[in-house]
């Protein structure tokens, strides 16, 4: 199976086989719960609900795992990536304790499911290390370790130096009891387990609309596939599409999170030269590193290194993300060999560091959402599945208010600055409406490339395919009309305002946009 989200291919696809699923039946299908999205959030939700007797239908436009779960680096962390100091500042000490406890519970749940359902997904418990930079303000690690302890993370210890990979390192915090796994092997096993509990999984079906209903009037919620007539009606719908495109309540969620591209490389390294652990640094954007041992070689592992994040559609002109990652890696891990994988993916960064999980703000009581994954989407998706399943079956869950998608800003200075900064950045993207195009003639566009051309008062997204044929569509994103930009790494049109993405021919690849770019 090929990944659907762009042309680059993560390592996971070389060591897992993703099965195909059928299309939904014609007409209307009835379920207790309809889950839209078969990534880790959607499939975990379906599995948990089916285990307590709910009739669940899962719908996905692509194969299972073909969203960001297939593009992850698969660190399983309860050490919050935005750091405990920040989470405590924005959500208070109690919020920080719940954030830690819920992410730790997510790792436990993944381990329990993997063991209980006999999913061979290379799950392992291991330590994680956060390294500081010489330019960090004094005391940064001490304050972070203290905040981690206040959050309940007692196995977090600061070291002035430590021996790792045969070298003495600089100052760091060691976080115990973190995890790693193979995300596609896990998802394939999880889908099979969900089916054994009665879940019906359908792929190749794009949900274009989700409507809520008033359960007091006996109404059902509806997920409409394409423009109909196929649909699923259910007592509850869970939108687990990573960016919640089919519930287009952008005032509720889109202005509170921002889409970022993140880059990964995989380098061969002789087995035993790098300790099996998770690694991060404090740079902004931060680097994240882990070892992938389940590879295809008896003598070598693959060192996965990620970072160089930037807002979607806003790749700096001087950026060479893969080259910069390789240079950084060779400085820090001099004994790595050749680069064997390069890929990118997308994360949704919430302005206050935590996901938006629970009742969808504008859709009534029976539509639920899991989004705002940040760099911790595997644990956010898993804890989100636990929380949403509890809400659906009426179990109390103390995580509810912390992750409430309708939560008001905390008004901490940090969050207000972040919120204003992100939304000023969005506004700035609309100046593209006034500028010229990237090229003045389609003859300037090489095969396999795209460029924006001005056409009178309008702008056109022009793509020349490998055979030389030219495809044209409107350059205005169908979400909120910003001008899309060509992403030459993944060969997609990316919207710099809210992160929607489209294929070279203008088909939607990733929300919030739900409709294709207008063909010309
Ligand atoms: C490079 C990179 C590294 C990362 N590293 C980590 C990490 O180390 N640890 C961590 O915890 N997280 C990490 N993340 C984040 C994490 O991988 C994701 O947040 C997580 O996998 C998201 O899971 P999900 O189920 O919410 O979404 P997805 O896996 O994206 O699943 C959503 C599904 O919904 C489907 N869909 C979308 N729209 C529709 C529609 N309209 N109709 C039907 N189906 C639809 C898609 O096809 C997709 O299958 C990383 C992400 C990236 C990109």
XYZ file of C-alpha atoms and ligand atoms in Angstrom, residues 4 36-42 59-76 205-208 240-242 245-246 262-264 288 343-347 370 373-379 514, ligand 1:
106
model
C -2.035 8.740 0.477
C -15.270 8.958 10.910
C -11.522 8.342 10.500
C -9.519 5.127 10.850
C -6.342 6.466 12.422
C -5.326 5.695 15.994
C -8.034 7.972 17.461
C -10.907 6.544 15.411
C -15.722 5.206 7.707
C -12.458 6.340 6.124
C -11.725 7.916 2.784
C -8.380 6.126 2.527
C -6.970 2.812 3.745
C -6.667 2.542 7.526
C -3.636 4.390 8.906
C -3.197 6.429 5.750
C -3.456 9.728 7.647
C -0.856 10.972 10.109
C -0.745 7.696 12.081
C 1.190 6.240 9.143
C 3.577 9.258 9.122
C 4.430 9.487 12.800
C 7.721 8.762 14.574
C 5.794 6.784 17.222
C 7.274 8.069 20.452
C 4.762 7.215 23.190
C -15.676 6.654 1.473
C -15.245 10.365 2.044
C -17.602 11.908 4.584
C -18.540 15.370 3.370
C -11.632 11.499 14.321
C -10.330 12.879 11.035
C -7.273 14.588 12.600
C -13.162 18.849 8.277
C -16.700 17.419 8.046
C 7.160 18.265 10.331
C 10.012 16.372 8.627
C 11.575 12.966 9.310
C 12.890 14.270 18.183
C 9.157 11.948 4.679
C 6.950 14.690 6.070
C 3.605 14.902 7.820
C 1.262 17.343 9.513
C 0.421 18.117 13.127
C -10.834 14.332 18.696
C -3.045 16.313 18.511
C 0.233 18.329 18.581
C 3.412 16.232 18.510
C 1.704 13.844 20.949
C -1.135 12.687 18.724
C -0.731 8.982 19.431
C -1.343 9.473 23.144
C -13.810 19.550 2.332
C 6.267 13.546 11.325
C 5.354 13.287 12.501
C 5.863 12.773 13.675
C 5.020 12.527 14.748
N 5.535 11.974 15.873
C 4.709 11.673 16.899
C 5.211 10.986 18.035
O 6.384 10.656 18.108
N 4.348 10.716 19.055
C 3.036 11.060 18.992
O 2.300 10.790 19.950
N 2.537 11.700 17.908
C 3.333 11.996 16.868
N 2.838 12.605 15.763
C 1.407 12.933 15.726
C 0.582 11.684 15.487
O 1.189 10.844 14.555
C -0.794 12.062 14.975
O -1.288 13.129 15.715
C -1.772 10.935 15.107
O -1.315 9.818 14.397
C -3.127 11.379 14.602
O -4.013 10.298 14.679
P -5.531 10.517 14.253
O -6.203 9.217 14.368
O -6.085 11.673 14.999
O -5.465 11.027 12.746
P -5.039 10.261 11.414
O -4.089 9.168 11.659
O -4.630 11.320 10.456
O -6.382 9.596 10.943
C -7.449 10.370 10.422
C -8.147 9.514 9.382
O -9.311 10.233 8.956
C -9.476 10.022 7.562
N -10.291 11.134 7.049
C -9.953 12.448 7.014
N -10.982 13.170 6.495
C -11.956 12.278 6.206
C -13.258 12.416 5.655
N -13.766 13.612 5.320
N -14.007 11.300 5.467
C -13.515 10.075 5.811
N -12.272 9.890 6.343
C -11.524 10.986 6.541
C -8.069 9.991 7.014
O -8.029 9.282 5.795
C -7.300 9.283 8.129
O -7.180 7.898 7.911
C 3.635 12.841 14.661
C 3.125 13.354 13.477
C 3.960 13.579 12.410
C 3.373 14.100 11.140
